[in-house]
XYZ file of C-alpha atoms in Angstrom:
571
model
C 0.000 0.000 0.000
C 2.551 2.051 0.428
C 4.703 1.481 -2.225
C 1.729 2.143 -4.188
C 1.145 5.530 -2.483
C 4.776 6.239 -3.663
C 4.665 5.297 -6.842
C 0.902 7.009 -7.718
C 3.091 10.231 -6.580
C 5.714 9.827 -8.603
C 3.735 9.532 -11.631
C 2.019 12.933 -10.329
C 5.187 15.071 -10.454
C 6.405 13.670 -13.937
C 2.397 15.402 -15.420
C 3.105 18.374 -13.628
C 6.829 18.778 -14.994
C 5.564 17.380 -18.826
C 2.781 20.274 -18.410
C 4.839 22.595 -17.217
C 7.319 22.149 -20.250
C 4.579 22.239 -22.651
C 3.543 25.953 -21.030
C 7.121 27.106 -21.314
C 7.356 26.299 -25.285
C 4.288 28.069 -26.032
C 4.766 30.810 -24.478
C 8.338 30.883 -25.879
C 7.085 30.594 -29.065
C 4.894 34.087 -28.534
C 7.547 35.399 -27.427
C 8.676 34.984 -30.646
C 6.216 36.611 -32.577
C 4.526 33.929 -33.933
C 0.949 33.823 -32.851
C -1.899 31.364 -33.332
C -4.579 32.312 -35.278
C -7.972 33.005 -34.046
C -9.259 29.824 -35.646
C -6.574 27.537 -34.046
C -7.252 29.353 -30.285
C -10.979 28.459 -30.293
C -10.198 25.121 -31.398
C -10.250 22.223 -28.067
C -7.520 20.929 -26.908
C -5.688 17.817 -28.162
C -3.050 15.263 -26.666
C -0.088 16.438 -26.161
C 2.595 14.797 -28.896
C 6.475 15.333 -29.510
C 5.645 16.494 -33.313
C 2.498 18.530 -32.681
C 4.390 20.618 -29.771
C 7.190 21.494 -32.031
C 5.077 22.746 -34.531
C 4.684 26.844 -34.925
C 1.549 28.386 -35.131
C 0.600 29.300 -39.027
C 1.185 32.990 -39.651
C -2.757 33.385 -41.364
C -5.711 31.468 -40.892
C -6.381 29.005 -43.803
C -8.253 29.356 -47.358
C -10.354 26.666 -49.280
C -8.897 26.250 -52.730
C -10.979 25.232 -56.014
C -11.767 22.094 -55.373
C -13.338 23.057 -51.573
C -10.110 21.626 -49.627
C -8.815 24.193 -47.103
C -5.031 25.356 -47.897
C -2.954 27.266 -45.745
C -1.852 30.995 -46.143
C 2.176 30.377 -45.957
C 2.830 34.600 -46.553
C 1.583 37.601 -48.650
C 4.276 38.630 -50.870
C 4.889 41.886 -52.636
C 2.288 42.665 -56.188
C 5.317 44.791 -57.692
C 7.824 41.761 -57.380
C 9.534 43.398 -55.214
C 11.734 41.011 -52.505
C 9.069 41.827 -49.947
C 7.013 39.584 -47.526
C 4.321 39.972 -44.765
C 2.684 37.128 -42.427
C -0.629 39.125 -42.341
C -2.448 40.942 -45.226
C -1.549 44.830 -46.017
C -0.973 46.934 -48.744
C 1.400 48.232 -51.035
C 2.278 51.899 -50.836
C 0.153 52.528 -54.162
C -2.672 51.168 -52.113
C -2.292 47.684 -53.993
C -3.291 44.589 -51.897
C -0.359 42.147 -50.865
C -1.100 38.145 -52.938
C -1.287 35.154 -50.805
C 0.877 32.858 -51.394
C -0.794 28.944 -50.271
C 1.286 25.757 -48.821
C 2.553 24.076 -52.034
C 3.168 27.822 -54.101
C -0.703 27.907 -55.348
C -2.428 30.745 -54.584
C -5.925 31.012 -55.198
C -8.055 31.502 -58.481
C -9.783 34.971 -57.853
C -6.484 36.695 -57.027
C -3.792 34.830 -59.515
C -5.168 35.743 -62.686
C -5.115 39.389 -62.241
C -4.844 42.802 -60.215
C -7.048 44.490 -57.763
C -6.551 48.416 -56.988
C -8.929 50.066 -55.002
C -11.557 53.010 -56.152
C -9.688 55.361 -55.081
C -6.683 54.882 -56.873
C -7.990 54.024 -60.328
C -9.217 57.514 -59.821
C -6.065 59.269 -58.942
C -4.383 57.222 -61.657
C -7.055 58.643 -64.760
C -7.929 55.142 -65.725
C -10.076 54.848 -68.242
C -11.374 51.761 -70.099
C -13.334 50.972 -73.526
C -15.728 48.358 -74.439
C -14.914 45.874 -77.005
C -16.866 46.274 -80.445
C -17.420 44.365 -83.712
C -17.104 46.929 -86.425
C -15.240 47.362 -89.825
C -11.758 48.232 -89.678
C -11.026 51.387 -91.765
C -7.470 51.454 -92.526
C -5.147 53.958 -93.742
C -2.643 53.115 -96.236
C 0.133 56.206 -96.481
C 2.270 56.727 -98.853
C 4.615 59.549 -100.324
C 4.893 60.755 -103.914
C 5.955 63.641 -106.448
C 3.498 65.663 -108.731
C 4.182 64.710 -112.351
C 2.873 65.950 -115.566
C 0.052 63.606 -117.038
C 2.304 62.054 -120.164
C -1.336 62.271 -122.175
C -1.356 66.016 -122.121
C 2.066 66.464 -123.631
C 2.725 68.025 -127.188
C 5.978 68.950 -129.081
C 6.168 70.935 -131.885
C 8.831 69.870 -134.311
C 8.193 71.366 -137.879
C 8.550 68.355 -140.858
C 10.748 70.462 -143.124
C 14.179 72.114 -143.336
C 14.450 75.574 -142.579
C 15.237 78.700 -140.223
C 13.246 80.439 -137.142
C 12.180 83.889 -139.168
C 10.412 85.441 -135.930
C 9.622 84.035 -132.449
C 6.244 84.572 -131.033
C 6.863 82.914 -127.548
C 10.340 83.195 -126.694
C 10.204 82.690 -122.833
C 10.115 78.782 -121.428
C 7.621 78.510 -118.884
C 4.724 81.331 -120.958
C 1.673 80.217 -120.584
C 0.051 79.750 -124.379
C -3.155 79.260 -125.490
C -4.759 76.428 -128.374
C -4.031 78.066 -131.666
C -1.805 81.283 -130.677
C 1.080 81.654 -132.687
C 4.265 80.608 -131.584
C 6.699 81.044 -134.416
C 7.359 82.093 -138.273
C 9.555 79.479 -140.214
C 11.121 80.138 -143.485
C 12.044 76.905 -145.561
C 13.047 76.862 -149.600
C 11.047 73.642 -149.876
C 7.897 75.228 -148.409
C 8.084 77.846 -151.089
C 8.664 75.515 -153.436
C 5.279 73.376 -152.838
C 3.435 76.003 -152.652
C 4.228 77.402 -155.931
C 3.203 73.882 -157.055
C -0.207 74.125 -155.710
C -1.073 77.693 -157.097
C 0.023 75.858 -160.693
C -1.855 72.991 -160.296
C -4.951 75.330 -159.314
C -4.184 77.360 -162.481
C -3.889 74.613 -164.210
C -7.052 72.804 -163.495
C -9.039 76.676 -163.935
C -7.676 76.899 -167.731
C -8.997 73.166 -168.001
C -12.136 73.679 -167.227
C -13.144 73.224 -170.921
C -10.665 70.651 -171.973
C -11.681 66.724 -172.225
C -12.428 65.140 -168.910
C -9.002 63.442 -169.105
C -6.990 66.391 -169.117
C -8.883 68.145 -166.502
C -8.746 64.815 -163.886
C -5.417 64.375 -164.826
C -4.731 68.677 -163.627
C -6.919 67.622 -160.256
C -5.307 65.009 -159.209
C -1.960 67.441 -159.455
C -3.673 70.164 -157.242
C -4.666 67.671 -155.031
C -1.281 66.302 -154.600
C 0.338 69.649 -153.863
C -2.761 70.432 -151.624
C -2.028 67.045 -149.415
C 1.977 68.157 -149.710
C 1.514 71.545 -147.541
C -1.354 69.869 -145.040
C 1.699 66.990 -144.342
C 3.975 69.793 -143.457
C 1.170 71.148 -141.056
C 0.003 74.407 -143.232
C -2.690 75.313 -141.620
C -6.196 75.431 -143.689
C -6.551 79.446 -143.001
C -3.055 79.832 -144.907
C -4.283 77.086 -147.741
C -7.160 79.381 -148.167
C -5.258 82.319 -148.059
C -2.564 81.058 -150.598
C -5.580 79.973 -153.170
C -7.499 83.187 -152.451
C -4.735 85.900 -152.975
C -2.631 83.675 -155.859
C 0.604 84.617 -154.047
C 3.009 81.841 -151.979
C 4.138 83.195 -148.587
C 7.812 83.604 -147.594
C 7.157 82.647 -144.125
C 4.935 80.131 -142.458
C 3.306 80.303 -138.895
C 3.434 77.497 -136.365
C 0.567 77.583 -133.879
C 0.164 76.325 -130.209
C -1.709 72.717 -130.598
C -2.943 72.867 -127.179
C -3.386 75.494 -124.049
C -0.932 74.680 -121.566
C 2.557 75.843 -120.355
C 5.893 75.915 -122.452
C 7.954 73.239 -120.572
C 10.959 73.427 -123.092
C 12.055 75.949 -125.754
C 14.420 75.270 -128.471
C 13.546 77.937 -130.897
C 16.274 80.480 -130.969
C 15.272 83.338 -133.570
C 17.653 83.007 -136.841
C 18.609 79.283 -136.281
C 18.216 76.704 -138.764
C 16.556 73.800 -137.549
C 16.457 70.237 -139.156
C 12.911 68.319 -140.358
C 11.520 66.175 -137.011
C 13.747 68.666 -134.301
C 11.472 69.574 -131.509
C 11.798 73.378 -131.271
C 8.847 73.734 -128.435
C 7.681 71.065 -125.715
C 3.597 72.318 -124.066
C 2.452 70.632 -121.170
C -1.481 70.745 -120.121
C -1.238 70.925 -116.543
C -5.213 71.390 -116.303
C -4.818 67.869 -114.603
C -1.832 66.276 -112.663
C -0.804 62.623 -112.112
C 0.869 62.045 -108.617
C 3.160 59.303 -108.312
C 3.274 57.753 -104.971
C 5.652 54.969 -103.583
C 3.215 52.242 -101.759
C 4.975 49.570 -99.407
C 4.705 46.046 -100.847
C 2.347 44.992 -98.080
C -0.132 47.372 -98.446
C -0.739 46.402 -101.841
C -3.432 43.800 -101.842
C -5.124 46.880 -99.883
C -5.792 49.191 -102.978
C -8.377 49.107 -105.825
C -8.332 51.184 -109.197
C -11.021 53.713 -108.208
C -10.036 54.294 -104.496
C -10.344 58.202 -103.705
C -7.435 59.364 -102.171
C -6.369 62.564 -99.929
C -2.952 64.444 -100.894
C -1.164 67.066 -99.124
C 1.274 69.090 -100.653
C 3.904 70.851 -98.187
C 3.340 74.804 -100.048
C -0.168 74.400 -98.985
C -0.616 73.245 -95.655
C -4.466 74.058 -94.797
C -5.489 72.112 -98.377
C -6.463 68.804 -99.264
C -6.675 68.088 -102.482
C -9.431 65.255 -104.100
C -8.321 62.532 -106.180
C -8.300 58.781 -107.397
C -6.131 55.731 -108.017
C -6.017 55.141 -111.814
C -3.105 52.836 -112.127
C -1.000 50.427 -110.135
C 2.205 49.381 -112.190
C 2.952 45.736 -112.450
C 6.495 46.091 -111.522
C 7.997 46.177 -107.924
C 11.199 48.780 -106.903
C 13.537 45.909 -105.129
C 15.667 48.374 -103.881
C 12.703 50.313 -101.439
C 10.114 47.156 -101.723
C 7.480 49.463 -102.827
C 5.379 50.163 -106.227
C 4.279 53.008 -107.810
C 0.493 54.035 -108.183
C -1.021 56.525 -110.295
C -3.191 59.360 -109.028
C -5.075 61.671 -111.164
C -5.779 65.158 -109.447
C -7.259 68.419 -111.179
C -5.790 71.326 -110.910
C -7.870 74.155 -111.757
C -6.253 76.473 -109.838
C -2.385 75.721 -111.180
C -1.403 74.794 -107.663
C 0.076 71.637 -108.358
C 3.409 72.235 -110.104
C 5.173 69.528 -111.186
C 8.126 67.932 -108.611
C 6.123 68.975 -105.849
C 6.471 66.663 -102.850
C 3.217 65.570 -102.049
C 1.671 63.051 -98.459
C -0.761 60.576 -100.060
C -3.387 59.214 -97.460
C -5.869 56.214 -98.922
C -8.711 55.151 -96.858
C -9.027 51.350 -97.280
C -12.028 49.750 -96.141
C -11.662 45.945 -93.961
C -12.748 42.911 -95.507
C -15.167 41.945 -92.972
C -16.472 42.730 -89.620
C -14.161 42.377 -86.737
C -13.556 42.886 -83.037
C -11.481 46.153 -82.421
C -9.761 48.168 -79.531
C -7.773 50.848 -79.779
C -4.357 51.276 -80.231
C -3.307 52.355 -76.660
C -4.787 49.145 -74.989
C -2.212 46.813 -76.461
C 0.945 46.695 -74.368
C 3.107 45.223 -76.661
C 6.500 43.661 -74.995
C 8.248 43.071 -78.508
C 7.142 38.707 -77.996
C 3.709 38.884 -77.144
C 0.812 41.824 -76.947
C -1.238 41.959 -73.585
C -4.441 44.186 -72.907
C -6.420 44.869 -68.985
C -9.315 43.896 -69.189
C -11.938 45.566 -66.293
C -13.472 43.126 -64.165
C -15.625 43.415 -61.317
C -14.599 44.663 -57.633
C -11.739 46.714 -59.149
C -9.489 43.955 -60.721
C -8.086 44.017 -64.049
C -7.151 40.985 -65.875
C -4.422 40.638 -68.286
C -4.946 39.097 -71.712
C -2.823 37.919 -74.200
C -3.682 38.935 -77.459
C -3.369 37.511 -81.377
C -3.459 40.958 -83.240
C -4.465 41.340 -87.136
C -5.177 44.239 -89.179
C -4.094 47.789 -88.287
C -5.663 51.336 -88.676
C -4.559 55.065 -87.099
C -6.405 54.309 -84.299
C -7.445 50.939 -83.416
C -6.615 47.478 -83.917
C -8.297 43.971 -84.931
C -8.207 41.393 -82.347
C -8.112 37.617 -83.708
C -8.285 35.908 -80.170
C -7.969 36.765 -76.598
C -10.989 39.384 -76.058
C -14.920 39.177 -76.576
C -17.480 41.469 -77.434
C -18.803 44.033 -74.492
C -15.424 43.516 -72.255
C -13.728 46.249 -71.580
C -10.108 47.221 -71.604
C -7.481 49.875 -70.193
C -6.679 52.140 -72.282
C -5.015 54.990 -70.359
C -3.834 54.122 -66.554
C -0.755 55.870 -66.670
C 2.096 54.180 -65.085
C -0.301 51.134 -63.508
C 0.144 49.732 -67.064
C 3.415 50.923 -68.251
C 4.919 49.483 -65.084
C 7.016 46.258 -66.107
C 7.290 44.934 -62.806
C 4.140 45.017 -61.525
C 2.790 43.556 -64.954
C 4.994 40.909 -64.876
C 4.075 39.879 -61.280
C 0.391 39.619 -62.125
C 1.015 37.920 -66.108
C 3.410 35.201 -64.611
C 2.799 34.931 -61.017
C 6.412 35.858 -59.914
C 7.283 34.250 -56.633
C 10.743 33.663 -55.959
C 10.389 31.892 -52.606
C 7.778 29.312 -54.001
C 9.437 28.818 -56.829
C 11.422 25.344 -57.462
C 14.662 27.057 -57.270
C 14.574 28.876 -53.958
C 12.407 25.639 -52.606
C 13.685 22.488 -54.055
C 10.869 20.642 -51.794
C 8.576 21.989 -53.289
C 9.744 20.369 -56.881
C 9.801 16.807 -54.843
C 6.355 15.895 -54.515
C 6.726 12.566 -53.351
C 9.181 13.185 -50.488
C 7.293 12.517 -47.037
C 6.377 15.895 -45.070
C 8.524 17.036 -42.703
C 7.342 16.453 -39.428
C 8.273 19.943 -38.111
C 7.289 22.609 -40.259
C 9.945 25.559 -41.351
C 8.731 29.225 -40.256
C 7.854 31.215 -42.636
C 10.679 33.931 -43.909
C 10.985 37.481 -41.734
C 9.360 40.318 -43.171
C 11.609 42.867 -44.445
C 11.011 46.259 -45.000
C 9.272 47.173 -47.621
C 10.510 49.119 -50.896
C 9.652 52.857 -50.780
C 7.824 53.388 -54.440
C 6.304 56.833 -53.272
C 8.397 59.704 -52.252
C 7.266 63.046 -50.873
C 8.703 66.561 -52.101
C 8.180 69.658 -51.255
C 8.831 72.610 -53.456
C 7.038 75.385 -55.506
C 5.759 75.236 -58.770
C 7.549 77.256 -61.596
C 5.121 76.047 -64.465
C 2.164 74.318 -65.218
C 1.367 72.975 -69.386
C -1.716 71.331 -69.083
C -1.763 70.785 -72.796
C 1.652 68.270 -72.035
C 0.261 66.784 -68.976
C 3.391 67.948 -66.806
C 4.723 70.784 -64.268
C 8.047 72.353 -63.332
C 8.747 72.370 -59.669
C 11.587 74.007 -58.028
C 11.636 71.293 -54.960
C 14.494 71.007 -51.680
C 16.196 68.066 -51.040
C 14.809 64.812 -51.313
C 16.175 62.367 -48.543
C 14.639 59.165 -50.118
C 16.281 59.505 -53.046
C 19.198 61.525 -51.987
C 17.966 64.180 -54.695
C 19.714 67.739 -54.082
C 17.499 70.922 -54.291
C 16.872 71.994 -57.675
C 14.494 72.383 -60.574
C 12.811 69.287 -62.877
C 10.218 68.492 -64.682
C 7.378 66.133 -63.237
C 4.408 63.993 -65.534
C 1.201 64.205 -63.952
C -1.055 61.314 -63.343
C -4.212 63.093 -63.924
C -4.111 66.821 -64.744
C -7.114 67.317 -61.959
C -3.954 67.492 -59.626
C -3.100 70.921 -60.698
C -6.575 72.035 -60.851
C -6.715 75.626 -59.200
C -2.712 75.835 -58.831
C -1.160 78.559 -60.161
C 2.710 79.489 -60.699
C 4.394 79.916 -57.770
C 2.146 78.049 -55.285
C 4.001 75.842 -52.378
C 3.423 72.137 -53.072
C 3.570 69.056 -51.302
C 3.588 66.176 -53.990
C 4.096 62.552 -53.801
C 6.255 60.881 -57.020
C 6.616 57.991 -58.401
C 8.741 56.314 -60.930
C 7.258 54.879 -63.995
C 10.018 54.020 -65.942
C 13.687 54.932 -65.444
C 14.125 58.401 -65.377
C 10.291 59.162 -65.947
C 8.954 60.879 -62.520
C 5.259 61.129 -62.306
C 3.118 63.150 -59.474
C -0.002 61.221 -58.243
C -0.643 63.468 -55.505
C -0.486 67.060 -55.155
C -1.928 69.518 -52.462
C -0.925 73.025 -51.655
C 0.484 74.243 -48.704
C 0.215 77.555 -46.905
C 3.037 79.589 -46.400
C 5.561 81.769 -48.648
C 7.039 80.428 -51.305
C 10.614 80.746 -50.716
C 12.467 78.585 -53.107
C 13.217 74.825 -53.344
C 15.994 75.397 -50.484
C 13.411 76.792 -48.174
C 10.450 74.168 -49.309
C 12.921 71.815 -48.649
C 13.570 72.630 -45.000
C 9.884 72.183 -44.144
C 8.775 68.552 -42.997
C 7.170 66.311 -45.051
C 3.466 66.437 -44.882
C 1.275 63.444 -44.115
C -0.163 61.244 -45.743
């Protein structure tokens, strides 16, 4: 009985020690920072075991994934990539929430597959979305050309005979001239000659006129010939009736203008001989203009005969002038990998000279109905092309996109979007940020990743019985910075301000004057020139500083060394 009583007290004191032990570990282990979550403290109390007790309490209560099983929140790392961690959810300093990261690097489906920024911020950051629509694409094929002289309105004057310039009429190359004015008298032995011939023959065939019908065909036919002789030399009818009418042959013949135009080229020098087929003037109609344009081989298949066209010309900025394709030559420059088109323009006026440099625009109608966004919603990383598209709650997913046809403003989408979503198409530097876009397109996580974890890349290795804590938080990466300063300028039309700002500690910046973008240009609404700022800056890309929140402060403006010496304001 005794020994009993000794023994049943023994195994007393070895409880109370065991318990005691088991008090002093927990408590260590809050000492430690790592604290239970609310869902483990209500839960009752189990047996105490070697493994369980060396166990740490999760850092987040736990999550059911997509198939209803509950996973555990390891940590909430950074949305920007950067190397930052928490054990508890918070937010970025752009107000962006931390991502849960889950035991075995899954995190769940709602969060993975895009971003979520709060009201407020898509505000301050102008973004601004656009629904998807099915529409024809109306291209715009541009091309440059020259003004050329239409080839069909060209005439040279070259006399058929021998002979010498007797008198010029138009003696000045570029003189405008009109259809039938005289341009100048030609003297030619041979002329003289033939038409001494004709006034025979048409003596000839008058004394006839009673001889037998022989004789007076025969004299005809000689008149005739001598007749068709001066009309080959181009003797105009007036002086073939004047020649038969007066009996006497001219010394001198007159050349007239065949068409109203401009003298392009003059050869006709007053006393020179000139030879039968020389070209002594060269008149251009430039009533109507061809254009030449150079069109890039793939816009090609794009054009039709017929297809009206828009051409500027450089001397005459605020006109457009009307016009249409009329040819497209079969043969391709291999040098530029562009042919030539024709384009036939009128020019009424004489605007158009010829050699002008002229900007052709062609409207091309699509083939078909497609679905279009505009331009600025593609973010195109040089491999792929990516658009946000708006979903509810505030989160924007990415997309990737298969792009087709182009025009000035928007672009055809062959896969990735549907009809009625909507897409970003201005958010400042929430899409032009790389790093945060790459976090949300490809999940970055370079603890969970097989690298950092090479567990997690074993899937059938046995669990550990005592689980690793999870890493220490560090401090977070500063993206905002506050300055202080006063504003030199403000161009609204640019989107950006000139502040003369003190030293900036976070970025070890000295006091002096830059420029700044602005996020949304209702920041500087009601500022004027020389008002004391406080400002908060981010940067979007290297070198590219960007104001997304701006507030005035009371107080002189002094300078950047005195805004400078003033504390940051608050947040």
């Amino acid at each position: 009985m005794t020994r009993a009583t000794g023994w049943g007290a023994a195994a007393v004191a070895v409880a109370v020690a065991a318990a005691a032990g088991v008090a002093g570990y927990w408590f260590g282990q809050r000492g430690q920072g790592h604290e239970a979550p609310p869902a483990a403290i209500a839960q009752p109390a189990r047996p105490a075991q070697p493994a369980t007790i060396a166990q740490p309490a999760p850092p987040a209560p736990p999550d059911k994934g997509a198939g209803g099983e509950q996973r555990r929140v390891l940590y909430y790392r950074n949305p920007m990539g950067l190397p930052d961690t928490s054990p508890v959810p918070k937010k970025d300093p752009m107000g962006m929430d931390y991502i849960p990261v889950y035991e075995g690097g899954e995190a769940p489906a709602a969060p993975a597959d895009g971003l979520t920024i709060s009201t407020e911020k898509i505000q301050k950051l102008g973004v601004r979305t656009e629904a998807v629509v099915a529409r024809r694409l109306e291209q715009l094929v541009r091309a440059v050309g020259r003004v050329e002289v239409d080839e069909r309105r060209v005439y040279a004057v070259a006399p058929k005979f021998e002979g010498w310039v007797e008198r010029l009429h138009v003696n000045a190359t570029g003189q405008p001239v009109a259809k039938g004015q005289a341009l100048f008298e030609a003297y030619s032995p041979e002329l003289v000659s033939a038409q001494h011939e004709y006034l025979i023959a048409l003596q000839g065939a008058q004394a006839l006129k009673d001889a037998a019908p022989q004789a007076q065909a025969g004299m005809r036919q000689l008149a005739e010939s001598a007749l068709q002789r001066l009309k080959n030399w181009d003797v105009s009818d007036e002086q073939i009736a004047a020649l038969a009418s007066t009996g006497q042959a001219k010394r001198t013949v007159t050349f007239r203008s065949p068409a109203s135009g401009i003298v392009m080229e003059k050869g006709a020098v007053q006393g020179m001989r000139f030879m039968a087929g020389e070209s002594l003037y060269r008149i251009a109609d430039l009533s109507s203009v061809w254009v030449l344009a150079d069109v890039f081989e793939q816009d090609i298949g794009l054009l039709a005969l017929g297809a009206r066209v828009k051409v500027k010309i450089n001397a005459y900025p605020d006109k457009t002038f009307a016009g249409a394709v009329t040819y497209i030559y079969p043969t391709l420059k291999a040098e530029t990998r562009t042919a030539t088109i024709r384009l036939e323009l009128g020019n009424a006026g004489g605007l158009l000279k010829p050699a002008m440099f002229a900007q052709v625009e062609i409207p091309v109608a699509g083939k078909g109905v497609a679905m279009v966004i505009p331009t600025s919603a593609v973010i195109d990383s040089g491999t792929r092309q990516i658009a946000l598209v708006q979903l509810d709650g505030g989160r924007f997913e990415p997309r990737e996109l298969r792009l087709g046809a182009r025009s000035e403003t928007h672009v055809e989408v062959l896969s990735g979007l549907s009809e009625g979503e909507r897409v970003v198409v201005a958010a400042n530097f929430l899409i032009d940020a790389e790093s945060n876009l790459r976090a949300a397109v490809r999940g970055a996580d370079p603890v969970a990743s097989p690298a950092a974890n090479p567990a997690a890349a074993m899937p059938d290795a046995p669990p550990s019985p005592v689980r690793a804590p999870p890493p220490k938080p560090r401090a977070p990466a500063q993206v905002g910075h506050e300055v202080i300063g006063v504003l030199d300028a403000i161009d609204e039309k640019a989107g950006e301000v000139s502040v003369a700002h003190g030293p900036v500690a976070s970025l070890r910046w000295p006091a002096m004057t830059m420029d700044f973008a602005l996020a949304n240009p209702a920041l500087v609404a009601g500022l004027k020139p020389g008002t004391r700022v406080a400002m908060e800056i981010v940067e979007r890309k290297p070198g590219e500083w960007v104001v997304t929140r701006m507030r005035a402060l009371q107080g002189p403006a002094a300078g950047p060394a005195a805004a400078g010496a003033a504390a940051p304001p608050g947040r």
